[in-house]
Amino acid sequence: MTNFDLAQTDRLMQTTKQVRKRLDLTRTVPVNTVLDCIDIASRAPIGGNMQVNRWLLIDDAKKIQALASLYGEYGKDYLENGKKQVEQLGSDPTAKRVVESSIYLLEHLKDVPLMIIPLRMGLPGKSLFEQATFFGSVLPGVWSLQMALRSRGIGSAWTTLHLYNDLKANDLLGIPDTVTQVALLPTAYYTGNDFIPSKRRDAKEITYHNTWKDPVS
């Protein structure tokens, strides 16, 4: 038996999602609150317990605007192409909402009060094993951070478009070329009361048993 309130923990995991349109651009996010969340995130599984993950918090308005510009250099065309593809494929309301909210985030990224960049010391190798080991030691911590933020009324969105300009971002932020950026999380208190779980396919539709495509009975 555990002492966890499963209703609460399940709700937290099911409703921690990409927050784009509901980021409150008018409120400051306290650094100490984020540090509390990073302290929680640092307990996530790490390969070999090497503790080589790092976090960069950016609340300097000029640097946020510069990062937003780097994000948009590739992101604008990328998202506009995505919008055209969705329109060509027909009426998929979910895909349409995702593209529209992503474009909204791009247009307002320069105004977010905080950006968080998760990093890992070192560089990923070329083989699947090396990359899985490298990123597998940092990504669980990022998700833990987002859930910890969510439980405190703070939303975030996992983005990577700025990584097309990763070297320019390194120069802007003083990141050594021996350190790898993993993502960029626009972060702010969210507006509104709460979130509802997203619609997903049933677990049995996406789970196989012992052999590829063999269903779970």
Tab-separated table of C-alpha atoms in Angstrom:
chain	number	residue	atom	x	y	z
A	1	MET	CA	0.000	0.000	0.000
A	2	THR	CA	1.077	3.566	-0.650
A	3	ASN	CA	0.019	6.764	1.022
A	4	PHE	CA	-0.396	8.683	-2.224
A	5	ASP	CA	-3.723	10.226	-3.089
A	6	LEU	CA	-4.046	8.608	-6.513
A	7	ALA	CA	-6.852	10.929	-7.561
A	8	GLN	CA	-4.561	13.917	-7.032
A	9	THR	CA	-1.380	12.427	-8.485
A	10	ASP	CA	-3.210	11.047	-11.519
A	11	ARG	CA	-4.914	14.399	-12.106
A	12	LEU	CA	-1.574	16.216	-11.923
A	13	MET	CA	-0.011	13.900	-14.508
A	14	GLN	CA	-3.057	13.929	-16.785
A	15	THR	CA	-3.454	17.701	-16.779
A	16	THR	CA	0.159	18.868	-17.033
A	17	LYS	CA	0.193	19.907	-20.656
A	18	GLN	CA	1.591	22.378	-23.152
A	19	VAL	CA	0.520	25.843	-21.980
A	20	ARG	CA	0.720	28.436	-24.742
A	21	LYS	CA	-2.316	30.712	-24.947
A	22	ARG	CA	-2.932	30.645	-21.203
A	23	LEU	CA	0.494	31.873	-20.093
A	24	ASP	CA	-0.002	35.031	-18.015
A	25	LEU	CA	2.464	37.473	-19.549
A	26	THR	CA	1.825	40.100	-16.857
A	27	ARG	CA	3.032	38.243	-13.757
A	28	THR	CA	6.590	37.662	-12.586
A	29	VAL	CA	7.573	34.112	-11.699
A	30	PRO	CA	9.597	34.072	-8.445
A	31	VAL	CA	13.019	32.494	-8.919
A	32	ASN	CA	12.836	30.853	-5.490
A	33	THR	CA	9.664	29.035	-6.499
A	34	VAL	CA	11.388	27.735	-9.626
A	35	LEU	CA	14.378	26.632	-7.541
A	36	ASP	CA	12.033	24.601	-5.355
A	37	CYS	CA	10.739	22.907	-8.497
A	38	ILE	CA	14.259	22.255	-9.785
A	39	ASP	CA	15.111	20.695	-6.443
A	40	ILE	CA	12.237	18.279	-7.013
A	41	ALA	CA	13.215	17.696	-10.650
A	42	SER	CA	16.768	16.816	-9.653
A	43	ARG	CA	15.377	13.674	-7.962
A	44	ALA	CA	14.262	12.254	-11.324
A	45	PRO	CA	16.102	9.164	-12.626
A	46	ILE	CA	19.621	9.935	-13.887
A	47	GLY	CA	21.905	7.390	-15.554
A	48	GLY	CA	24.681	6.395	-13.173
A	49	ASN	CA	23.524	9.098	-10.746
A	50	MET	CA	26.098	11.360	-12.402
A	51	GLN	CA	24.124	14.575	-11.759
A	52	VAL	CA	25.344	16.268	-14.923
A	53	ASN	CA	22.111	18.145	-15.643
A	54	ARG	CA	21.993	21.917	-15.406
A	55	TRP	CA	19.252	24.564	-15.638
A	56	LEU	CA	19.472	28.074	-17.030
A	57	LEU	CA	16.810	30.600	-15.969
A	58	ILE	CA	16.374	33.644	-18.197
A	59	ASP	CA	14.303	36.599	-16.993
A	60	ASP	CA	16.374	39.359	-18.597
A	61	ALA	CA	13.977	41.027	-21.055
A	62	LYS	CA	16.625	41.686	-23.717
A	63	LYS	CA	17.836	38.081	-23.678
A	64	ILE	CA	14.266	36.785	-23.813
A	65	GLN	CA	13.605	38.966	-26.849
A	66	ALA	CA	16.824	37.757	-28.491
A	67	LEU	CA	15.925	34.109	-27.871
A	68	ALA	CA	12.435	34.721	-29.222
A	69	SER	CA	14.026	36.145	-32.368
A	70	LEU	CA	16.235	33.058	-32.763
A	71	TYR	CA	13.167	30.871	-32.211
A	72	GLY	CA	11.263	32.708	-34.913
A	73	GLU	CA	14.018	32.587	-37.542
A	74	TYR	CA	13.105	28.991	-38.317
A	75	GLY	CA	9.919	28.634	-36.327
A	76	LYS	CA	7.810	31.039	-38.379
A	77	ASP	CA	8.230	29.118	-41.651
A	78	TYR	CA	8.046	25.778	-39.847
A	79	LEU	CA	4.702	26.571	-38.230
A	80	GLU	CA	3.248	28.244	-41.320
A	81	ASN	CA	4.054	25.081	-43.293
A	82	GLY	CA	2.403	23.042	-40.556
A	83	LYS	CA	-0.695	25.218	-40.785
A	84	LYS	CA	-0.894	24.674	-44.547
A	85	GLN	CA	-0.556	20.901	-44.123
A	86	VAL	CA	-3.365	20.841	-41.561
A	87	GLU	CA	-5.599	22.873	-43.886
A	88	GLN	CA	-4.850	20.538	-46.810
A	89	LEU	CA	-5.642	17.427	-44.764
A	90	GLY	CA	-9.087	18.703	-43.866
A	91	SER	CA	-10.976	19.406	-40.689
A	92	ASP	CA	-8.946	18.023	-37.801
A	93	PRO	CA	-9.899	20.405	-34.970
A	94	THR	CA	-7.212	19.111	-32.605
A	95	ALA	CA	-4.381	19.594	-35.098
A	96	LYS	CA	-5.767	23.010	-35.985
A	97	ARG	CA	-5.808	24.083	-32.319
A	98	VAL	CA	-2.251	22.860	-31.786
A	99	VAL	CA	-0.917	24.788	-34.773
A	100	GLU	CA	-2.843	27.931	-33.863
A	101	SER	CA	-1.634	27.876	-30.260
A	102	SER	CA	1.942	27.226	-31.424
A	103	ILE	CA	1.781	30.259	-33.715
A	104	TYR	CA	0.332	32.291	-30.846
A	105	LEU	CA	3.248	31.269	-28.635
A	106	LEU	CA	5.759	32.221	-31.323
A	107	GLU	CA	4.159	35.654	-31.664
A	108	HIS	CA	4.162	36.272	-27.894
A	109	LEU	CA	7.368	34.481	-26.906
A	110	LYS	CA	9.225	37.772	-26.520
A	111	ASP	CA	6.807	38.754	-23.730
A	112	VAL	CA	7.054	35.728	-21.427
A	113	PRO	CA	8.391	36.539	-17.945
A	114	LEU	CA	10.691	33.524	-17.752
A	115	MET	CA	12.419	31.011	-19.980
A	116	ILE	CA	13.996	27.831	-18.636
A	117	ILE	CA	16.629	25.966	-20.622
A	118	PRO	CA	17.490	22.444	-19.409
A	119	LEU	CA	21.033	21.397	-20.251
A	120	ARG	CA	23.321	18.440	-19.876
A	121	MET	CA	27.072	18.540	-19.507
A	122	GLY	CA	28.787	16.909	-22.473
A	123	LEU	CA	27.649	16.123	-26.004
A	124	PRO	CA	25.498	13.257	-27.311
A	125	GLY	CA	27.176	10.497	-29.286
A	126	LYS	CA	26.134	9.258	-32.707
A	127	SER	CA	24.798	5.787	-31.925
A	128	LEU	CA	21.258	5.110	-30.767
A	129	PHE	CA	22.624	3.738	-27.485
A	130	GLU	CA	24.690	6.858	-26.834
A	131	GLN	CA	21.835	9.229	-27.634
A	132	ALA	CA	19.265	7.257	-25.636
A	133	THR	CA	21.615	7.193	-22.661
A	134	PHE	CA	22.470	10.875	-22.971
A	135	PHE	CA	18.981	12.316	-23.317
A	136	GLY	CA	17.396	9.640	-21.139
A	137	SER	CA	19.262	11.099	-18.189
A	138	VAL	CA	17.899	14.624	-18.582
A	139	LEU	CA	14.394	14.392	-20.077
A	140	PRO	CA	12.733	12.752	-17.026
A	141	GLY	CA	13.918	15.711	-14.953
A	142	VAL	CA	12.370	18.189	-17.395
A	143	TRP	CA	8.994	16.466	-17.113
A	144	SER	CA	9.287	16.391	-13.323
A	145	LEU	CA	10.014	20.125	-13.406
A	146	GLN	CA	6.926	20.811	-15.497
A	147	MET	CA	4.708	18.848	-13.108
A	148	ALA	CA	6.213	20.603	-10.094
A	149	LEU	CA	5.564	23.969	-11.749
A	150	ARG	CA	2.027	22.934	-12.660
A	151	SER	CA	1.231	22.011	-9.048
A	152	ARG	CA	2.153	25.600	-8.101
A	153	GLY	CA	-0.072	27.235	-10.707
A	154	ILE	CA	2.760	27.783	-13.196
A	155	GLY	CA	2.468	26.647	-16.807
A	156	SER	CA	5.183	25.807	-19.305
A	157	ALA	CA	5.565	24.574	-22.866
A	158	TRP	CA	8.220	22.172	-24.116
A	159	THR	CA	9.738	23.767	-27.237
A	160	THR	CA	12.832	23.040	-29.314
A	161	LEU	CA	12.645	25.363	-32.345
A	162	HIS	CA	15.387	27.628	-31.019
A	163	LEU	CA	17.802	24.704	-31.288
A	164	TYR	CA	18.088	25.334	-35.020
A	165	ASN	CA	20.099	28.322	-33.783
A	166	ASP	CA	21.720	26.542	-30.849
A	167	LEU	CA	25.177	28.000	-31.470
A	168	LYS	CA	23.821	31.548	-31.560
A	169	ALA	CA	21.902	30.828	-28.362
A	170	ASN	CA	25.115	29.512	-26.807
A	171	ASP	CA	26.881	32.762	-27.663
A	172	LEU	CA	24.007	34.851	-26.320
A	173	LEU	CA	23.881	32.992	-23.003
A	174	GLY	CA	27.558	32.144	-22.523
A	175	ILE	CA	26.966	28.379	-22.783
A	176	PRO	CA	30.187	26.441	-23.488
A	177	ASP	CA	30.323	24.265	-26.601
A	178	THR	CA	30.831	21.253	-24.314
A	179	VAL	CA	27.291	21.616	-22.921
A	180	THR	CA	24.092	20.540	-24.708
A	181	GLN	CA	20.823	22.466	-24.663
A	182	VAL	CA	17.832	20.129	-24.532
A	183	ALA	CA	14.785	22.399	-24.817
A	184	LEU	CA	13.378	25.820	-24.048
A	185	LEU	CA	10.442	26.162	-21.660
A	186	PRO	CA	8.471	29.432	-21.842
A	187	THR	CA	7.202	29.663	-18.275
A	188	ALA	CA	4.531	31.765	-16.568
A	189	TYR	CA	1.603	31.524	-14.199
A	190	TYR	CA	-1.364	30.255	-16.149
A	191	THR	CA	-4.726	31.950	-16.433
A	192	GLY	CA	-8.046	30.291	-15.717
A	193	ASN	CA	-8.956	27.746	-13.105
A	194	ASP	CA	-7.739	24.368	-14.281
A	195	PHE	CA	-7.067	21.995	-17.150
A	196	ILE	CA	-8.871	18.872	-18.272
A	197	PRO	CA	-7.190	15.666	-19.473
A	198	SER	CA	-6.525	15.548	-23.200
A	199	LYS	CA	-8.280	12.936	-25.298
A	200	ARG	CA	-5.985	10.030	-26.092
A	201	ARG	CA	-6.337	6.573	-27.619
A	202	ASP	CA	-7.143	3.767	-25.212
A	203	ALA	CA	-4.099	2.058	-23.682
A	204	LYS	CA	-4.970	-1.285	-25.308
A	205	GLU	CA	-4.863	0.351	-28.747
A	206	ILE	CA	-1.248	1.460	-28.323
A	207	THR	CA	0.157	-1.402	-26.232
A	208	TYR	CA	1.488	-4.753	-27.488
A	209	HIS	CA	2.207	-7.938	-25.546
A	210	ASN	CA	5.474	-9.833	-25.964
A	211	THR	CA	5.568	-9.312	-29.759
A	212	TRP	CA	5.069	-6.261	-31.981
A	213	LYS	CA	1.385	-5.801	-32.872
A	214	ASP	CA	0.227	-8.638	-30.591
A	215	PRO	CA	-2.599	-7.173	-28.505
A	216	VAL	CA	-2.875	-7.228	-24.750
A	217	SER	CA	-5.639	-9.706	-23.915
